[in-house]
Each structure stands twice: as structure tokens, then as C-alpha cells.
Amino acid sequence: MTMNAALIRAILRIIGASLVSLVFVTIAVFFITAVLPGDVADALLGQAATPDAVAALRHSLNLDKPVLVRFVIWVNGLLHGDFGVSLISRRPVLAMASERLIHSLLLAGVTALFAVPVALVLGTASAIFRNTLFDRAVSLLTLCVVSVPEFLVATLAVFIFSVQLHLLPSLASISDIHSIGSFLASFSMPVTTLACVIVGQMSRMTRAVMIDALGSSWVEMAVLKGASPAHIILRHVIPNVIAPLFNVIALSLSYLLGGVVIVESVFHYPGIASLMVDSVAARDIPLVQICALIFCAAYLFLTTLADIVALLSSQRRHAA
Amino acid sequence: MTVASLTRRWAAIPRIPGALILFWLLLAVIGPLLAPFAPGEVVSRTVFAPISAHHILGTDYLGRDVLTRLLCGTSSTVLLCAAATLLACTGGVFLGMIAALKQGVTDTLLSRFMDGVISIPSLLSALVAVAAFGSSVPVLVLAMSLIYMPGSYRTSRMLALSVARRDFVLAARMRGEKAGYIVLREILPNMTGPVMADVGLRFIYSVRLLSNLSFLGVGLQPPMTDLGSLTRENLLGLVYGAPAVIAPALTIAVLTVGLNLALDSNRREPG
Amino acid sequence: MRAQSGIIQPPSLISVKNLRLTGRRGRGPETPIVENVSFDVAEKEMLALIGESGSGKTSIALALTGYARRGCRIAGGHIHVAGYDVTAMPPAELRAFRGKTIAYIAQNAGAAFNPALPLMDQVIEPALLHHTMPRRMAIERAISLFELMALPSPGTIGSRYPHELSGGQIQRLMAATALITGPEVVIFDEPTTALDVTTQIEVLEAFRTVRREEGFTGVYVTHDLAVVAQMADRAVVLKNGVVQEEGTTEQILSAPRHSYTQALLAANTPRIRNNVTETKDTGKDVPALDVRDLVVGYGGTGRDGRPRHTILSDVSLPVLPGETMGIIGESGCGKSTLIRAIAGIQPWTNGGITFEGEPLAPRIEARSAAQRRHLQLVAQNADLVLNPAMSVGDTLRRVLTFNGDAATDVEIGHLLDMVRLPVALADRFPPELSGGQKQRVNLARALAARPRLVLCDEITAALDTVVAAAILDLMMELKRELGIAWLFVTHDLHALRSVCDRVAVLYAGHRVEFTPVAALETPPHHPYTRRLENSVPEMRADWLSDVIGQRDQACDMAPAMPSSRGNGCCYVSRCPVREAVCEISVPPVRRSPDGALISCHLTIQDLSRSTAPGDQS
């Protein structure tokens, strides 16, 4: 039908827009990192470098060519799966990034597994018991969590669980995981911290979505039909909020990416974010580039997903 | 413009959040003047000293006076973020109004560009910028203002669009008013409140970003100091519960949470 | 059924004693909504709660079910409904009571149905919740209720979703939902306020039919006295949460005792405000405004040079200097589009408009300063039209300075005086004003430009009856004082009759009739004009029965607004006197002896004859 065709066109437009954004990001990442003041070759070889060595290195890094040529070479490499080698370790950055990426995905996945249900229940409960002591307490707590920088939450978690209670180790390390116990111990701090941040964001958004639905005329009508609160939530509210809630989840998971950077650094977790922070400090440009690209791609994927879900739900509401 | 119009425009600015921001700005300006010691000066042989009469907030990991460093750190955090927010929001509101009023190609191009910028997580953009240009005050301020401009742009574009759609703007257009009059007298006065609330929010975001960056060690570099780097350098003091680490952390929390609470209560009860 | 031992049966089915309802906004102080309200409703009786906005009538209706909206509460008094003490019931008992003993029909049924569920599930929901009957029986009962209320395809309509039905249909489905459990009390909360008059009749008739068949006790909340006359046995008049008067419908409508009721009645009674100046459309005068064969549409232009979808088809409208021209039609007929095109904010594809002999450009920006100044628009919603950040005085001052007039305080005072507002209002801001005051300021702003023609787009639609009547009075006073022409768009035939000299009737984007207002009283007329006339509720109790008796049921089932495609008459699907020729060719314009121009295939003689007896009021 024409309506479906229009819908598919709208979805394709969203996907197209995010592909454009991805291209934009790729170009931006390259050019910002390519116009570095000072020469990387100098920095790499240090004070003792002979002019010949510098020239050779510059040549091997293509630094003697104009920026546009380097961009073409770089993009060509990207298209052929060649993302370059690290300036420091000389290993292919793709391999370095992908082994770290798995760790990060594990962290993010476990966090999402915890955070999403907790946040949905918390947000829904706050909406139902709106303006009660419970709601005010949850609101205050989540407001605090979303206001302060992520590292503060991490620091507080270390202070409470490691320093005060001696419950958990403060540093995460994947390599010495031998049992489920040590897995949980090394994972729990970063996951707890990250989950706090995400739950704060997500439960606030969930509350807003639920309050919107609970304030509708059809909920009032259900009350006047004699329906119980449980019946109203399950039968009337849930079918109407599924789509907006999916949007909330996708958006929250994209926030999670920002949190990952801090949490991995604080807990020395060997994920892709800490790799990126290290490579920024070391000015290892190819590594920065690929990490940035991976992050942006993940972020774009999630926001695009959120946009599409939002479109689908608004489509239904428009039809209504 | 009559007196009544002027007072009305003032009343549209969120009062408590506005007062809070003024307080922090004032502290940022006069705080360093009140500091008992020089910020880099090692004044004690004990590190992570507890609260005492001589050092009100104890000493840090090198034996410097924490109160002095806290006053300086607060000052640089607040001033840097205020500058970045001012730049971001001035640019954002200006471009947002242009996009909303011009529409068409201008709007599409601007919106596409802003979408592109916003499609990179803020911390990541900042990291890339620092990797490229090094970490200095101008780089940090410019990077932060660029990062938060799209948000301000979106908000003010939406606001301007919704106000411009209202019938009184139509009435002014039908009268034949010039664009300048319509923007200044008809549209802007009706955006003041929400735009100010948005400025407050961007300020909180930039405090978070700068603190995060400094905590990661890629923000403000020594000898300058801000609240994030103060927390970072004294992190070891956490084990002793030293005020050297608790004080800057607490200051960040009070700054961000306090302002957000004020904005939140303002949202719930407009006017 | 309600043989609960221990409960003393009150003499009436509903008994409200000293009811006090309070509400608060945000964290503000608690303020009374309703104060010391008492009334009784006997079994099988229908009581009307009459009041304007802010009278507390809906809050009282909801309180009967033991429900108060967020921020509101029942602060005192007693409510007994069908033997239950509503104010004393715990939540579980209230749930068992709502939907089973007492049912509620909301004003906006479109919003009161869950958009994500099919209608039948929601219609039978009360029966399943209260276990009054198994699902199959509930569906059967729902279908028989649909039939009773003359809903189209009653067997399958339940499988559709709320957005797929029209306003009149969904309001009847809401009534079926309320009646599914056979409740003893049914509350109607302004159920027809949002509907067009021609749809309103069908819904009112459906309500009367089910009441006859089901025999419930009712409370009917409304602001419309003519509806009260059709539906209610007794009435309670409310103002600002206090009862003004109570009595039988007949007594309230024929011999009101309280001054407020009298004012309400006066505002509702049709009255000629306009001392019609005999309009001599001799063709010699240059019209102030001349709309010629205007076509507005969307979707690109077809091969014939006309838009694919038309909103207005070849509408012509000459407005003479100093006259009041009325445009009437139902929602969606194109009347707002027409006024927007004249105002220069709606482009058109064919035809043209001249103003005082000069052609008007489609876009307002391309019009001359004088044209912009002499043609002023007063829009429906004064809330949106006044800049909330600009004082009343500044708003008026700007118009004066812009047009190069002296913007003295005296002049602003004069303008405010012209719309009967105190001069002190100049320093106030729009959010501090009442709806009526805002509309007056809106008028003053138009007048400040010293216009020759003022376009009024439903300027009274958002106002309460009494306030709206005062605005119409003002309009007529201004007409006499200033001698300017008005173009008055409305859906309210009473308002139209009382202020206009000539009237254009629009249907589906076509001008079906163009007539001097005096000629409205006597035939011949276009069948649609007649239907519109007959649909306006009158304050006599037998009006609805009379109208229903005359109507052709087949026409009522037709889709309300046909697409403007096709070559026949635009009204053919609903016309009771249609002939074969109406399907295939565009009707000619006929002129009646008293000056009406009627687009119809029937001759003037036939049109005069086909007027059913009892039509003329």
C-alpha cells in the first residue's frame, strides 16, 4: 500500500541520513587528526633521530604526501579492510581494536542486561506512584547520577565497595579470569558503575513516557470502566508504550558508549575505550582513528535504531 | 519598549538557576583572590593532611593547601565552562533562529551539519580534538563550544519554529513587519525562558565533559588545575578519606546536581 | 438487583448533598471547584447539569463515579448513587461499582478509546471486567446496541480501530460501551459538543432511542440549552461551582427565575442584532472585495489545469462596502481555506480576488501597504494571536506607528474604548486576560489599522455563549459606528443570522447557495441549506422528534463529505431530492424571487415545493 511505501521511504531516508553522517564523521576524524601540528615522525623517533631516518619514516607513513592524497590512500585502505598499523606497536590497528572491542561489548552487554530491566521497572513504578515519597526519592537519586560526571560515580563506587567495604577489587582484568567467582569480581565494579549511569538516564525517560500514557483520556476511561491498576497497565498502557520504550532503550545504550570511556579508564579495563584514551595520550593516530570510527559507527547504529523506532511509533499514533 | 515589557522579559528568566549560576561565577572571579596561599606552593610536609585550623581543607598529595587549590580549580572549571557555554549557545541560538526563519536550503544544510557533529559522542569528539591539537585552554573551550552548539541549535530552532508558527507572528508578517522586528520583538521574547533553561543544561554538560577529560588526564594540564584534575591527582587519598580528594569531588557534585535540581523544579512548575 | 440489606434506600436514585470539590494546580493552594452543591435524580429521570466553562459541571459528573482528576478531590458532602455511598467506598468497591452500576460517556470519544486496541474489545470490556456475561453474549449485545443506534455495518464495525471512524460514529460506540453492562446510571459529558450540527442530530437520536429501550437514569452535562430541551426532564444551572437554579426543563427554559439563567437563555436565543440595510446588489457598486471562481487545492495540477485534490471549487463571493457577509458550512467545507486565501496566507491555483477594484496578489508579501492595512484578519483563537510577551498597549501602539498614525495614549485609550475595554488594560499582558477580553483586544488591533474590510474566522467559536453573544453585539455596534465591511465565517447559524446581511453556504468546497439573510426565513433553498437550518437545535422539546420524522435515513448513512472529483452535484450523496441528472452534470445556478442564488438541478418551483411542512420556524 502507499502508506507502507511512504513508511519504507521514510526509514530509508533515516538510514541514508545516518550513512551521510558516518561519511561526515569519517572525513572529520581523518582531517582533524591529519592536520596535527608538529610531525609524528619527529615525535616517534625522538631526539636522536637522524634526518635520513625521519625521512624514511615519513615516507613509509606517507607523511611526505599532501593531505588529500593521504586521505585517498586512507579511504582506499578502509574500503579494502586495511586500517593501517599502529605507530608504536607496529601491529595492524584492526586486530588490536577488534580484540579490545570484544571485551567492551561484553562489558556493555552485561551492563545492558542488568540496567534495562531495572530502569524500566523503576521508571514505571515512579510514574505510577507519581509525586509520592518513593517517586521523589528515585527522582532525586537519578537526577544526581545523571548530573555528575561519570568518573565521580566510578570514584564513589571504588570508595564504597573497595576502600570501605573491601568487597571488590578496584581493578578489572580479563586475563586472570579463571572462575566464575573471579569473573564476577573483576566485572562487578565497572558494570555497577556503568549500570548506575544508564539506569539514571533510562528510568527518567521511562517515567516521562509512562506519565504521558497514564495521563491520557483512554486511561481515565478505563478507570471509569472499573478496571484495576494492574489491568490498566497490562492491557491498555503496555501496547501503547512499547515503541516509545524501545526508543528510550536505544537512546540510553548510546549514552552507555560515553560512560564506557570513563569506566574502562578508571578500572583499567582492557576495552576499546581505554585503548583509545591511551592512544590519544600517545598520539598514535591510526589507532585513534579506528577507535573513533568504531565508536561513532556503534553510536550511529543505536541512534538510527532509535529514530526508526520513534518513526514507527509516531506512524501508529498518527494513524490513530 | 515600556517598563512593563522590560520587567516581563526579566521575569521570564528562571530565577533560582540564574541566581545559582551568578553565585558560581562570582566565586570563580573572587575565589582565587581569597586563597590563603599560592596555588603551586608546597606549604606542609604532611601529605593528605586532615582538616585543621591552618589548612581548612587539609593538604594534598604534595603537601599543598587544598582550599587554595580548590578555589583555583573551581575558578578554572566554572570560567572555562561558562565561556564554552556562552560560545556554544550564542552560536546555537543565532544559527537556530536563522535556520527556523530562512527554512529551505539554509535550514537543511545547517541541520545536516549539526546532525553530523551531534552524531559523535561528546567525550569522543573531545578526545579526538585533544589528540589532534593538544590540550590547551583555547582548544578545550573551542572544542566544548563546538560540541554543545548542535544541542543549543536544535533547541532554539525548535522553539523559534513553534513561536514563528503562532498566529501573532503571522499577524506581524501580514502587517508587513521587517524580519529584524519580528525576531527581536515577536519571537525572541517568547523564547527567553526555555533558552535560558537550555543554557543552564549546556553548562552542566560542559562541566561534566571538562571534569571527565581532566580526570582522564587529557584535560587541563599542570600547572593549571580544575576540579577534575584535582580529583585525579589526589585519588590515592581516597584510601585515607582525605579532604584533598573529597572536596573537589563534592564541589563538582554540588555544582552540577544543585543547578540541575534548580532547573528541574523550574521545569515542573513553570512561572 | 441492588437488594443490599442494611442499606437504607434513599428516595431518589442519585442524591448529592452539600458536595464540595477542590483542586490545586501544581503545588499551589487548594481552591474550591464546586461549593455546596445538592441535587437529586429520581429513577429513570434525566437530569441536565447546565453550565459554561469553569462551572464545575464535569467535576460533579466525575464525582458521581467516585472519581476526581489528578490534583482534585472530593472534599466534603455526600453522594449516594443507586444505594451506594460513593464517598465512603474503598477502592475495590469503587471498581466494582464503576462501569457496572454507573457508566460514563466522555466528551471526546476519539481520545477516550485506546488507539492500540480494536473497538469491540473496548466496548465489551466492562462486561468482562465485571463478569456480567460471557464474551460471546457480550459481543451479541454490543452488536444489537450498534443496530439500535443506527451504526453502519453493526456486525463488523467492532473489528475496526478508533481512528478509522468518524466523530459521530465513535461517540455512539462509546454509548454502547457504557450500556454494555446495563448500568442503572449513565453520565453523558458534553457528548455532542465537538460534533457538527448535522451529525449531532444522529447522535442525539441514538441516545434517545437507547434510553427508551434500556430505561436508565441519566445525568446530561452540557452548555447547550437547546440540547437540554431535547434530552432532559429536569435541569440544574451551575456557575463557578455554585447552583444558580434548579427546576424542570420546561420551567428553566420558559420561565427562568435566576438572573444568570436568564442571561444564558438570552444568549442562546436567536436574535437579530443587525438592522439589515437593504442590500442592493445592482452590479453598479464596486464591491469592496470580489472573489471570482477561486480554486484552491493540493497534490499538483492535473491535465485540465486544476489541482488534483480541490479544497475550494470555483467559489465566487462579492462583498459590498459596509455590508456583513457570512460564510457558513460544516468542518472541512473549506470556509477557513477561503478566508486564508483572501488574507494572503493560502495560495490559490485558479480564479482571482480583487479588493476595491485592484487585484490582490496571492501572497501577502506581494500586496501593497494599503491593501495590507485595509484588509484585516481576526483569527479564531485569541490565545495564539496576541503576543504573550507584549502588553496590550504596546500591541496596539505598534500597529498605529507602523501605519504612520499618531500612537498617543489617547488614541490607544480610544481604541480600547471602542471595544468596550477599560483604558487601564493597556498595561496588562495577554495571559492575564479572560477569553472574551483577549478577543476584544484582537478586534481592537484589527481596528487600529483603520480597515475597510475585516475578516473574522470563527471569532466566537472558542468562547462561552454569553461572552460570544457580547462579542457579536460589539461587532454590530462597530459596524454602525465605523461603516466597515465584515466577512464573518462561522458554523453557527444563529450567530450568522443575527449579524449578517448576506450569506454564502459552502459544502465540500462548493458555494451551494448565496442569499440575502432575509431570504433564509422563506423557501426556496438548496437542500443542504435546509438540512443545516433544520439541524440547529431549537429550544422546544419536540424539535428532535419533528426533525427525525422528516429525515431520509438513507441520506444520513452516506459519507459526510464526498471527494470533489466527478462531474455531478457535490451534494448528491446526501441529497433527499436527488434525480438522475444530479449524478452526471454540474447543477446550474438559479435565482429565486427573493434574491437567493441556488446551485441545483431542481427548478425554483420544485425547490419551493419540496420544503416539508413544519420546517419554518
Coordinates of N, CA and C in Angstrom, one line a residue, chain B residues 41-212:
Chain B
E41 N 52.3 26.4 45.7 CA 53.2 26.4 46.8 C 53.0 25.2 47.7
V42 N 54.2 24.5 48.0 CA 54.1 23.4 48.9 C 54.3 24.0 50.3
V43 N 53.2 23.8 51.1 CA 53.2 24.5 52.4 C 53.3 23.6 53.6
S44 N 53.3 22.3 53.4 CA 53.3 21.4 54.5 C 54.1 20.2 54.2
R45 N 54.7 19.6 55.2 CA 55.4 18.4 55.0 C 54.5 17.1 55.0
T46 N 53.4 17.3 55.6 CA 52.4 16.1 55.6 C 51.6 16.2 54.4
V47 N 51.5 15.0 53.7 CA 50.6 14.9 52.6 C 49.3 14.3 53.0
F48 N 48.2 14.7 52.3 CA 46.9 14.3 52.7 C 46.5 14.5 54.1
A49 N 46.9 15.7 54.6 CA 46.6 16.1 56.0 C 45.1 16.3 56.1
P50 N 44.6 16.0 57.3 CA 43.2 16.2 57.5 C 42.9 17.6 57.8
I51 N 41.6 17.9 58.0 CA 41.2 19.3 58.3 C 41.8 19.8 59.5
S52 N 42.4 21.1 59.4 CA 43.0 21.7 60.6 C 42.7 23.2 60.5
A53 N 43.0 23.9 61.6 CA 42.8 25.3 61.6 C 43.6 26.0 60.6
H54 N 44.9 25.5 60.4 CA 45.8 26.2 59.5 C 45.5 25.9 58.1
H55 N 45.1 24.6 57.8 CA 44.7 24.2 56.5 C 43.3 23.7 56.6
I56 N 42.4 24.6 56.2 CA 40.9 24.4 56.5 C 40.5 23.1 55.8
L57 N 41.0 22.8 54.6 CA 40.6 21.5 53.9 C 41.8 20.6 53.8
G58 N 42.8 20.8 54.7 CA 44.0 19.8 54.7 C 44.9 20.1 53.6
T59 N 45.8 19.1 53.3 CA 46.8 19.3 52.3 C 46.7 18.2 51.2
D60 N 47.3 18.4 50.1 CA 47.1 17.4 49.0 C 48.3 16.4 48.9
Y61 N 48.4 15.7 47.8 CA 49.5 14.7 47.7 C 50.9 15.2 47.7
L62 N 51.0 16.5 47.5 CA 52.4 17.1 47.6 C 52.6 18.0 48.8
G63 N 51.5 18.1 49.6 CA 51.6 18.9 50.7 C 51.2 20.4 50.4
R64 N 50.4 20.6 49.4 CA 49.9 21.9 49.1 C 48.6 22.2 49.8
D65 N 48.2 23.4 49.9 CA 46.9 23.8 50.6 C 45.7 23.5 49.7
V66 N 44.9 22.6 50.2 CA 43.7 22.2 49.4 C 42.7 23.3 49.1
L67 N 42.5 24.1 50.1 CA 41.5 25.2 49.9 C 41.9 26.1 48.8
T68 N 43.2 26.4 48.8 CA 43.8 27.3 47.8 C 43.6 26.7 46.4
R69 N 44.0 25.4 46.3 CA 43.9 24.7 45.0 C 42.4 24.5 44.6
L70 N 41.5 24.3 45.6 CA 40.1 24.1 45.3 C 39.5 25.4 44.7
L71 N 39.9 26.6 45.3 CA 39.4 27.8 44.9 C 39.8 28.1 43.4
C72 N 41.1 27.8 43.2 CA 41.6 28.0 41.8 C 41.0 27.0 40.8
G73 N 40.9 25.8 41.2 CA 40.3 24.7 40.4 C 38.8 25.1 40.0
T74 N 38.1 25.5 41.1 CA 36.7 25.8 40.8 C 36.6 27.0 39.8
S75 N 37.5 27.9 40.0 CA 37.5 29.1 39.2 C 37.7 28.7 37.7
S76 N 38.8 27.8 37.5 CA 39.0 27.5 36.1 C 37.9 26.6 35.5
T77 N 37.4 25.7 36.3 CA 36.2 24.9 35.8 C 35.1 25.8 35.4
V78 N 34.7 26.7 36.3 CA 33.5 27.5 36.1 C 33.7 28.4 34.9
L79 N 34.9 29.1 34.9 CA 35.1 30.1 33.9 C 35.2 29.5 32.5
L80 N 36.0 28.4 32.4 CA 36.1 27.7 31.1 C 34.8 27.2 30.6
C81 N 34.0 26.6 31.5 CA 32.7 26.0 31.0 C 31.8 27.1 30.7
A82 N 31.8 28.2 31.5 CA 30.9 29.4 31.2 C 31.3 29.9 29.8
A83 N 32.6 30.1 29.5 CA 33.0 30.6 28.2 C 32.5 29.7 27.1
A84 N 32.7 28.4 27.3 CA 32.3 27.4 26.3 C 30.8 27.5 26.1
T85 N 30.1 27.5 27.2 CA 28.6 27.5 27.1 C 28.1 28.8 26.4
L86 N 28.7 29.9 26.7 CA 28.4 31.2 26.1 C 28.6 31.1 24.6
L87 N 29.8 30.6 24.2 CA 30.1 30.5 22.8 C 29.1 29.6 22.1
A88 N 28.9 28.4 22.7 CA 28.0 27.4 22.1 C 26.6 27.9 22.0
C89 N 26.1 28.5 23.0 CA 24.7 28.9 23.0 C 24.5 30.2 22.1
T90 N 25.4 31.1 22.1 CA 25.3 32.2 21.2 C 25.2 31.8 19.8
G91 N 26.2 30.9 19.4 CA 26.2 30.4 18.1 C 25.0 29.6 17.8
G92 N 24.6 28.7 18.7 CA 23.5 27.8 18.5 C 22.2 28.6 18.3
V93 N 21.9 29.6 19.2 CA 20.7 30.3 19.1 C 20.7 31.1 17.8
F94 N 21.8 31.7 17.5 CA 21.9 32.5 16.3 C 21.6 31.7 15.0
L95 N 22.3 30.6 14.9 CA 22.1 29.7 13.7 C 20.7 29.1 13.8
G96 N 20.3 28.7 15.0 CA 19.0 28.1 15.1 C 17.9 29.0 14.6
M97 N 18.0 30.3 15.0 CA 17.0 31.3 14.5 C 17.0 31.4 13.0
I98 N 18.3 31.5 12.5 CA 18.4 31.7 11.0 C 17.8 30.5 10.3
A99 N 18.1 29.3 10.8 CA 17.5 28.1 10.1 C 16.0 28.1 10.2
A100 N 15.5 28.5 11.4 CA 14.0 28.4 11.5 C 13.3 29.5 10.6
L101 N 13.9 30.6 10.5 CA 13.3 31.7 9.7 C 13.5 31.6 8.3
K102 N 14.8 31.2 7.9 CA 15.1 31.1 6.4 C 14.4 29.9 5.8
Q103 N 14.5 28.8 6.6 CA 14.0 27.5 6.1 C 14.8 27.1 4.8
G104 N 14.2 26.2 4.1 CA 14.8 25.8 2.8 C 16.2 25.3 2.9
V105 N 17.0 25.7 1.9 CA 18.4 25.1 1.8 C 19.2 25.4 3.0
T106 N 19.1 26.7 3.5 CA 19.9 27.1 4.7 C 19.6 26.2 5.8
D107 N 18.3 25.9 6.1 CA 17.9 25.1 7.2 C 18.5 23.7 7.0
T108 N 18.3 23.1 5.8 CA 18.7 21.8 5.5 C 20.2 21.6 5.8
L109 N 21.0 22.5 5.2 CA 22.5 22.5 5.3 C 22.9 22.6 6.8
L110 N 22.4 23.6 7.4 CA 22.8 23.8 8.8 C 22.4 22.5 9.7
S111 N 21.2 22.0 9.5 CA 20.7 20.9 10.3 C 21.5 19.7 10.0
R112 N 21.9 19.4 8.7 CA 22.7 18.3 8.4 C 24.0 18.4 9.1
F113 N 24.6 19.6 9.0 CA 25.9 19.8 9.6 C 25.8 19.5 11.1
M114 N 24.8 20.1 11.8 CA 24.7 19.9 13.2 C 24.4 18.4 13.6
D115 N 23.6 17.8 12.7 CA 23.4 16.3 13.0 C 24.7 15.6 12.9
G116 N 25.5 16.0 11.9 CA 26.8 15.3 11.8 C 27.7 15.4 13.1
V117 N 27.7 16.7 13.6 CA 28.5 16.9 14.8 C 27.9 16.2 16.0
I118 N 26.6 16.1 16.1 CA 26.0 15.5 17.2 C 26.1 14.0 17.2
S119 N 26.4 13.5 15.9 CA 26.4 12.0 15.8 C 27.7 11.4 16.4
I120 N 28.6 12.3 16.9 CA 29.8 11.8 17.6 C 29.6 12.0 19.0
P121 N 29.7 11.0 19.9 CA 29.6 11.2 21.3 C 30.5 12.3 21.8
S122 N 30.0 13.1 22.7 CA 30.8 14.3 23.1 C 32.2 14.0 23.6
L123 N 32.3 13.0 24.5 CA 33.6 12.7 25.0 C 34.6 12.3 23.9
L124 N 34.0 11.6 22.9 CA 34.9 11.1 21.8 C 35.4 12.3 21.0
S125 N 34.5 13.2 20.7 CA 34.9 14.4 19.9 C 36.0 15.1 20.6
A126 N 35.8 15.3 21.9 CA 36.8 16.0 22.7 C 38.1 15.2 22.7
L127 N 38.1 13.9 22.8 CA 39.3 13.1 22.8 C 40.0 13.3 21.5
V128 N 39.3 13.2 20.4 CA 39.9 13.4 19.0 C 40.5 14.8 18.9
A129 N 39.8 15.8 19.4 CA 40.3 17.2 19.3 C 41.6 17.3 20.1
V130 N 41.6 16.8 21.3 CA 42.8 16.9 22.1 C 43.9 16.1 21.5
A131 N 43.6 14.9 20.9 CA 44.7 14.2 20.2 C 45.3 15.0 19.1
A132 N 44.5 15.7 18.4 CA 45.0 16.5 17.2 C 45.7 17.8 17.6
F133 N 45.0 18.5 18.5 CA 45.6 19.9 18.7 C 46.3 20.1 20.1
G134 N 46.3 19.0 20.8 CA 46.9 19.1 22.1 C 45.9 19.7 23.1
S135 N 46.3 19.7 24.4 CA 45.3 20.1 25.4 C 45.7 21.5 25.9
S136 N 45.0 22.6 25.4 CA 45.3 23.9 25.9 C 43.9 24.5 26.1
V137 N 43.9 25.7 26.8 CA 42.6 26.3 27.2 C 41.8 26.7 25.9
P138 N 42.4 27.3 24.9 CA 41.6 27.6 23.7 C 41.1 26.4 23.1
V139 N 41.9 25.3 22.9 CA 41.4 24.1 22.3 C 40.2 23.5 23.1
L140 N 40.3 23.5 24.4 CA 39.3 22.9 25.2 C 38.0 23.7 25.1
V141 N 38.1 25.1 25.2 CA 36.9 25.9 25.1 C 36.3 25.8 23.7
L142 N 37.1 25.9 22.7 CA 36.5 25.8 21.3 C 35.9 24.4 21.1
A143 N 36.6 23.4 21.5 CA 36.1 22.0 21.3 C 34.7 21.9 22.0
M144 N 34.7 22.3 23.3 CA 33.4 22.2 24.0 C 32.3 23.0 23.4
S145 N 32.6 24.2 22.9 CA 31.6 25.0 22.4 C 31.1 24.4 21.1
L146 N 32.0 23.8 20.3 CA 31.6 23.2 19.1 C 30.7 21.9 19.4
I147 N 31.1 21.2 20.4 CA 30.4 20.0 20.8 C 29.0 20.3 21.2
Y148 N 28.8 21.4 22.0 CA 27.5 21.7 22.5 C 26.6 22.7 21.7
M149 N 27.2 23.2 20.6 CA 26.4 24.0 19.8 C 25.2 23.3 19.1
P150 N 25.4 22.1 18.6 CA 24.3 21.5 17.9 C 23.0 21.3 18.8
G151 N 23.3 21.0 20.1 CA 22.2 20.9 21.1 C 21.4 22.2 21.2
S152 N 22.2 23.2 21.4 CA 21.6 24.6 21.5 C 20.9 25.0 20.3
Y153 N 21.5 24.6 19.1 CA 20.9 24.9 17.8 C 19.6 24.2 17.7
R154 N 19.5 22.9 18.0 CA 18.3 22.2 17.9 C 17.2 22.8 18.7
T155 N 17.5 23.0 20.0 CA 16.5 23.6 20.9 C 16.0 24.9 20.4
S156 N 16.9 25.8 20.0 CA 16.4 27.1 19.6 C 15.7 27.1 18.3
R157 N 16.1 26.2 17.4 CA 15.4 26.1 16.1 C 14.0 25.6 16.4
M158 N 13.9 24.6 17.2 CA 12.5 24.1 17.5 C 11.7 25.2 18.1
L159 N 12.2 25.9 19.1 CA 11.5 26.9 19.8 C 11.1 28.0 18.8
A160 N 12.1 28.5 18.0 CA 11.8 29.5 17.0 C 10.7 29.1 16.1
L161 N 10.8 27.8 15.6 CA 9.8 27.3 14.7 C 8.4 27.3 15.3
S162 N 8.3 26.9 16.6 CA 7.0 26.8 17.2 C 6.5 28.2 17.5
V163 N 7.3 29.1 17.8 CA 6.8 30.5 18.0 C 6.5 31.1 16.7
A164 N 7.3 30.9 15.7 CA 7.1 31.5 14.4 C 5.8 31.0 13.8
R165 N 5.3 29.8 14.2 CA 4.1 29.3 13.6 C 2.9 29.9 14.3
R166 N 3.1 30.5 15.5 CA 1.9 31.1 16.2 C 1.4 32.3 15.4
D167 N 0.1 32.5 15.7 CA -0.6 33.5 14.8 C -0.1 34.9 15.0
F168 N 0.4 35.3 16.2 CA 0.8 36.7 16.3 C 2.0 37.0 15.4
V169 N 2.9 36.0 15.1 CA 4.0 36.2 14.2 C 3.4 36.4 12.8
L170 N 2.4 35.6 12.5 CA 1.7 35.7 11.2 C 1.1 37.1 11.1
A171 N 0.5 37.6 12.1 CA -0.1 38.9 12.1 C 0.9 40.0 11.8
A172 N 2.1 39.8 12.4 CA 3.2 40.8 12.2 C 3.6 40.7 10.7
R173 N 3.7 39.5 10.2 CA 4.1 39.3 8.8 C 3.1 39.9 7.9
M174 N 1.8 39.7 8.2 CA 0.8 40.3 7.4 C 0.7 41.8 7.4
R175 N 1.2 42.3 8.5 CA 1.2 43.8 8.7 C 2.4 44.3 7.8
G176 N 3.4 43.4 7.5 CA 4.5 43.8 6.6 C 5.7 44.2 7.4
E177 N 5.8 43.7 8.7 CA 7.0 44.0 9.5 C 8.2 43.4 8.9
K178 N 9.4 44.0 9.2 CA 10.7 43.5 8.8 C 11.1 42.4 9.6
A179 N 12.0 41.5 9.1 CA 12.5 40.3 9.8 C 13.1 40.7 11.1
G180 N 13.9 41.8 11.1 CA 14.5 42.1 12.4 C 13.6 42.4 13.5
Y181 N 12.5 43.1 13.2 CA 11.5 43.4 14.2 C 10.8 42.1 14.7
I182 N 10.5 41.3 13.7 CA 9.8 40.0 14.1 C 10.6 39.2 15.0
V183 N 11.9 39.1 14.7 CA 12.8 38.3 15.5 C 13.0 38.9 16.9
L184 N 13.3 40.2 16.9 CA 13.6 40.8 18.2 C 12.4 41.0 19.1
R185 N 11.3 41.4 18.5 CA 10.1 41.8 19.4 C 9.1 40.7 19.5
E186 N 8.9 39.9 18.4 CA 7.8 38.9 18.5 C 8.3 37.5 18.9
I187 N 9.5 37.1 18.4 CA 9.9 35.7 18.6 C 10.8 35.6 19.8
L188 N 11.9 36.3 19.9 CA 12.9 36.2 20.9 C 12.3 36.3 22.3
P189 N 11.4 37.3 22.6 CA 10.9 37.5 24.0 C 10.1 36.2 24.4
N190 N 9.6 35.5 23.4 CA 8.8 34.3 23.8 C 9.7 33.1 23.9
M191 N 11.0 33.2 23.7 CA 11.9 32.0 23.8 C 12.8 32.2 25.0
T192 N 12.8 33.3 25.7 CA 13.8 33.6 26.7 C 13.8 32.5 27.8
G193 N 12.7 32.2 28.4 CA 12.7 31.2 29.4 C 13.3 29.9 29.0
P194 N 12.8 29.2 28.0 CA 13.3 27.9 27.6 C 14.8 28.0 27.2
V195 N 15.2 29.1 26.5 CA 16.5 29.2 26.1 C 17.5 29.3 27.3
M196 N 17.1 30.1 28.3 CA 17.9 30.2 29.5 C 18.0 28.8 30.2
A197 N 16.9 28.1 30.3 CA 17.0 26.8 30.9 C 18.0 25.9 30.1
D198 N 17.9 26.0 28.8 CA 18.8 25.2 27.9 C 20.3 25.6 28.2
V199 N 20.5 26.9 28.4 CA 21.9 27.4 28.6 C 22.4 26.7 29.9
G200 N 21.5 26.7 31.0 CA 21.9 26.0 32.2 C 22.3 24.6 32.0
L201 N 21.5 23.9 31.2 CA 21.7 22.5 30.9 C 23.1 22.3 30.2
R202 N 23.3 23.1 29.2 CA 24.6 23.0 28.5 C 25.8 23.3 29.4
F203 N 25.6 24.2 30.4 CA 26.7 24.5 31.3 C 27.0 23.2 32.2
I204 N 25.9 22.5 32.6 CA 26.1 21.3 33.4 C 26.9 20.3 32.5
Y205 N 26.4 20.1 31.3 CA 27.1 19.2 30.4 C 28.6 19.5 30.2
S206 N 28.9 20.8 30.0 CA 30.3 21.1 29.8 C 31.1 20.9 31.1
V207 N 30.5 21.2 32.2 CA 31.3 20.9 33.5 C 31.6 19.4 33.5
R208 N 30.6 18.6 33.2 CA 30.8 17.1 33.2 C 31.9 16.7 32.2
L209 N 31.9 17.3 31.0 CA 32.8 16.9 30.0 C 34.2 17.3 30.4
L210 N 34.4 18.6 30.8 CA 35.7 19.0 31.2 C 36.3 18.2 32.4
S211 N 35.4 18.0 33.4 CA 35.9 17.2 34.5 C 36.3 15.8 34.1
N212 N 35.5 15.2 33.2 CA 35.8 13.8 32.7 C 37.2 13.9 32.0

